[in-house]
PDB file of C-alpha atoms in Angstrom:
ATOM      1  CA  MET D1464      43.201 -32.193 -43.525  1.00 85.00           C
ATOM      2  CA  ASP D1465      41.918 -28.798 -44.605  1.00 86.00           C
ATOM      3  CA  VAL D1466      40.016 -26.044 -42.806  1.00 90.00           C
ATOM      4  CA  VAL D1467      37.222 -23.740 -44.020  1.00 89.00           C
ATOM      5  CA  ASN D1468      35.209 -21.197 -42.086  1.00 85.00           C
ATOM      6  CA  ILE D1469      31.437 -20.958 -42.051  1.00 86.00           C
ATOM      7  CA  SER D1470      31.290 -17.834 -44.213  1.00 86.00           C
ATOM      8  CA  SER D1471      33.443 -19.365 -46.957  1.00 86.00           C
ATOM      9  CA  LEU D1472      31.317 -22.516 -46.786  1.00 84.00           C
ATOM     10  CA  ARG D1473      28.167 -20.418 -47.189  1.00 87.00           C
ATOM     11  CA  ASN D1474      29.663 -18.419 -50.084  1.00 89.00           C
ATOM     12  CA  ASN D1475      31.272 -21.329 -51.945  1.00 88.00           C
ATOM     13  CA  PRO D1476      30.160 -24.770 -50.716  1.00 89.00           C
ATOM     14  CA  SER D1477      31.496 -26.513 -53.824  1.00 90.00           C
ATOM     15  CA  GLU D1478      35.058 -25.534 -52.872  1.00 90.00           C
ATOM     16  CA  ALA D1479      34.691 -27.268 -49.502  1.00 89.00           C
ATOM     17  CA  LEU D1480      33.288 -30.357 -51.244  1.00 88.00           C
ATOM     18  CA  ARG D1481      36.245 -30.396 -53.646  1.00 88.00           C
ATOM     19  CA  LYS D1482      38.615 -30.175 -50.693  1.00 89.00           C
ATOM     20  CA  ALA D1483      36.755 -33.052 -49.011  1.00 88.00           C
ATOM     21  CA  ARG D1484      37.595 -35.279 -51.999  1.00 88.00           C
ATOM     22  CA  GLN D1485      41.252 -34.941 -51.005  1.00 86.00           C
ATOM     23  CA  GLY D1486      40.785 -35.429 -47.259  1.00 85.00           C
ATOM     24  CA  MET D1487      38.740 -34.368 -44.265  1.00 86.00           C
ATOM     25  CA  VAL D1488      37.705 -30.717 -43.978  1.00 90.00           C
ATOM     26  CA  VAL D1489      37.099 -29.075 -40.621  1.00 92.00           C
ATOM     27  CA  VAL D1490      34.467 -26.327 -40.680  1.00 91.00           C
ATOM     28  CA  MET D1491      35.301 -23.570 -38.213  1.00 92.00           C
ATOM     29  CA  ASN D1492      32.728 -21.295 -36.583  1.00 91.00           C
ATOM     30  CA  ARG D1493      34.897 -18.368 -35.564  1.00 88.00           C
ATOM     31  CA  GLU D1494      37.728 -20.030 -33.647  1.00 89.00           C
ATOM     32  CA  ARG D1495      35.851 -23.226 -32.765  1.00 92.00           C
ATOM     33  CA  PRO D1496      35.572 -26.376 -34.888  1.00 91.00           C
ATOM     34  CA  ASP D1497      31.899 -26.842 -35.754  1.00 89.00           C
ATOM     35  CA  ALA D1498      31.643 -29.668 -38.297  1.00 89.00           C
ATOM     36  CA  LEU D1499      33.639 -32.176 -40.268  1.00 87.00           C
ATOM     37  CA  LEU D1500      33.178 -32.796 -43.998  1.00 87.00           C
ATOM     38  CA  VAL D1501      34.155 -36.207 -45.288  1.00 84.00           C
ATOM     39  CA  HIS D1502      33.795 -37.314 -48.894  1.00 83.00           C
ATOM     40  CA  LEU D1503      31.957 -40.614 -48.898  1.00 80.00           C
ATOM     41  CA  ASP D1504      33.381 -42.318 -52.002  1.00 79.00           C
ATOM     42  CA  ARG D1505      36.310 -43.810 -50.086  1.00 73.00           C
ATOM     43  CA  GLU D1506      34.347 -44.630 -46.953  1.00 73.00           C
ATOM     44  CA  LEU D1507      31.400 -46.157 -48.831  1.00 77.00           C
ATOM     45  CA  SER D1508      33.743 -48.618 -50.516  1.00 78.00           C
ATOM     46  CA  LEU D1509      34.717 -50.165 -47.172  1.00 76.00           C
ATOM     47  CA  PRO D1510      32.933 -53.460 -46.439  1.00 79.00           C
ATOM     48  CA  GLY D1511      29.589 -53.040 -44.714  1.00 87.00           C
ATOM     49  CA  VAL D1512      29.560 -49.234 -44.712  1.00 89.00           C
ATOM     50  CA  ARG D1513      26.918 -48.857 -47.434  1.00 91.00           C
ATOM     51  CA  ALA D1514      24.593 -51.339 -45.733  1.00 93.00           C
ATOM     52  CA  ALA D1515      25.090 -49.696 -42.325  1.00 94.00           C
ATOM     53  CA  LEU D1516      24.440 -46.201 -43.700  1.00 93.00           C
ATOM     54  CA  ALA D1517      21.391 -47.346 -45.675  1.00 95.00           C
ATOM     55  CA  THR D1518      20.018 -49.160 -42.632  1.00 96.00           C
ATOM     56  CA  ALA D1519      20.446 -46.152 -40.366  1.00 95.00           C
ATOM     57  CA  LEU D1520      18.904 -43.752 -42.886  1.00 94.00           C
ATOM     58  CA  PHE D1521      15.952 -46.122 -43.471  1.00 94.00           C
ATOM     59  CA  ARG D1522      15.379 -46.732 -39.746  1.00 93.00           C
ATOM     60  CA  GLU D1523      15.310 -42.971 -39.078  1.00 92.00           C
ATOM     61  CA  GLY D1524      12.837 -42.424 -41.931  1.00 90.00           C
ATOM     62  CA  ASN D1525      15.237 -40.466 -44.137  1.00 92.00           C
ATOM     63  CA  LEU D1526      15.247 -42.999 -47.007  1.00 93.00           C
ATOM     64  CA  SER D1527      12.512 -45.118 -48.520  1.00 92.00           C
ATOM     65  CA  LEU D1528      12.912 -48.875 -48.561  1.00 93.00           C
ATOM     66  CA  GLY D1529      13.790 -48.907 -52.271  1.00 94.00           C
ATOM     67  CA  ARG D1530      16.343 -46.106 -52.033  1.00 95.00           C
ATOM     68  CA  ALA D1531      17.940 -47.678 -48.979  1.00 95.00           C
ATOM     69  CA  ALA D1532      18.286 -50.993 -50.836  1.00 95.00           C
ATOM     70  CA  ARG D1533      19.927 -49.179 -53.768  1.00 95.00           C
ATOM     71  CA  LEU D1534      22.306 -47.306 -51.453  1.00 94.00           C
ATOM     72  CA  ALA D1535      23.225 -50.605 -49.813  1.00 94.00           C
ATOM     73  CA  GLU D1536      23.733 -52.078 -53.299  1.00 93.00           C
ATOM     74  CA  MET D1537      21.362 -54.915 -52.409  1.00 95.00           C
ATOM     75  CA  SER D1538      18.284 -56.257 -54.117  1.00 95.00           C
ATOM     76  CA  LEU D1539      15.045 -55.378 -52.360  1.00 94.00           C
ATOM     77  CA  PRO D1540      14.542 -58.954 -51.059  1.00 94.00           C
ATOM     78  CA  ALA D1541      18.147 -59.053 -49.784  1.00 95.00           C
ATOM     79  CA  PHE D1542      17.730 -55.705 -48.020  1.00 95.00           C
ATOM     80  CA  LEU D1543      14.454 -56.902 -46.463  1.00 95.00           C
ATOM     81  CA  GLN D1544      16.271 -59.974 -45.142  1.00 96.00           C
ATOM     82  CA  HIS D1545      19.060 -57.724 -43.838  1.00 96.00           C
ATOM     83  CA  LEU D1546      16.502 -55.588 -41.968  1.00 95.00           C
ATOM     84  CA  SER D1547      14.785 -58.694 -40.638  1.00 94.00           C
ATOM     85  CA  ARG D1548      18.066 -60.086 -39.262  1.00 95.00           C
ATOM     86  CA  LEU D1549      18.551 -56.780 -37.425  1.00 95.00           C
ATOM     87  CA  GLY D1550      14.977 -56.762 -36.097  1.00 93.00           C
ATOM     88  CA  ILE D1551      14.075 -53.587 -37.996  1.00 92.00           C
ATOM     89  CA  PRO D1552      10.502 -53.550 -39.310  1.00 89.00           C
ATOM     90  CA  ALA D1553      10.280 -52.838 -43.022  1.00 88.00           C
ATOM     91  CA  ILE D1554       6.726 -51.537 -42.753  1.00 83.00           C
ATOM     92  CA  GLY D1555       5.570 -49.151 -40.057  1.00 78.00           C
ATOM     93  CA  GLY D1556       2.185 -48.910 -38.462  1.00 77.00           C
ATOM     94  CA  SER D1557       0.177 -50.561 -35.737  1.00 82.00           C
ATOM     95  CA  ALA D1558      -1.590 -53.905 -35.765  1.00 84.00           C
ATOM     96  CA  GLU D1559      -4.911 -52.034 -35.872  1.00 88.00           C
ATOM     97  CA  GLU D1560      -3.826 -50.150 -39.023  1.00 87.00           C
ATOM     98  CA  ALA D1561      -2.755 -53.395 -40.643  1.00 82.00           C
ATOM     99  CA  LYS D1562      -6.127 -54.983 -39.755  1.00 89.00           C
ATOM    100  CA  ARG D1563      -8.024 -52.040 -41.297  1.00 90.00           C
ATOM    101  CA  ASP D1564      -5.859 -52.225 -44.421  1.00 87.00           C
ATOM    102  CA  MET D1565      -6.571 -55.950 -44.763  1.00 89.00           C
ATOM    103  CA  GLU D1566     -10.313 -55.367 -44.341  1.00 91.00           C
ATOM    104  CA  THR D1567     -10.250 -52.624 -46.978  1.00 91.00           C
ATOM    105  CA  LEU D1568      -8.313 -54.886 -49.340  1.00 88.00           C
ATOM    106  CA  ALA D1569     -10.736 -57.771 -48.786  1.00 90.00           C
ATOM    107  CA  ALA D1570     -13.713 -55.487 -49.449  1.00 90.00           C
ATOM    108  CA  TRP D1571     -12.097 -54.129 -52.598  1.00 90.00           C
ATOM    109  CA  LEU D1572     -11.229 -57.623 -53.874  1.00 89.00           C
ATOM    110  CA  GLY D1573     -14.783 -58.807 -53.102  1.00 85.00           C
ATOM    111  CA  SER D1574     -16.345 -55.927 -55.025  1.00 80.00           C
ATOM    112  CA  SER D1575     -14.189 -56.224 -58.128  1.00 68.00           C
ATOM    113  CA  SER D1576     -15.521 -58.403 -60.901  1.00 60.00           C
ATOM    114  CA  PRO D1577     -13.224 -60.372 -63.135  1.00 63.00           C
ATOM    115  CA  THR D1578     -12.879 -59.182 -66.705  1.00 61.00           C
ATOM    116  CA  PRO D1579     -14.122 -61.782 -69.206  1.00 57.00           C
ATOM    117  CA  ALA D1580     -11.367 -63.330 -71.313  1.00 58.00           C
ATOM    118  CA  ARG D1581     -11.544 -62.873 -75.067  1.00 58.00           C
TER     119      ARG D1581
END
């Protein structure tokens, strides 16, 4: 484990990240520990960690559905099933918004004319 202080982190963040590749790095704010840096390559290789991180980041709105699926190293359908098993909605919004969207889609489909085949 290594230690860096806030000012050295501000001045040279890449050094702290390099240290984190070797082990955990405690960030000190004066004499008090303030944060912990952990390099994710090792931790992300543990079973289930990628899916758990991707799920949490998606649920909190920090990652899109597609990016979360890629982080989890799952296909989009597999990630959707994963979310469904956990009871996490893949699409946000109210029932009223969904109804309006469906009405708009129906109106758009009704107004479009098919292109003649050649």
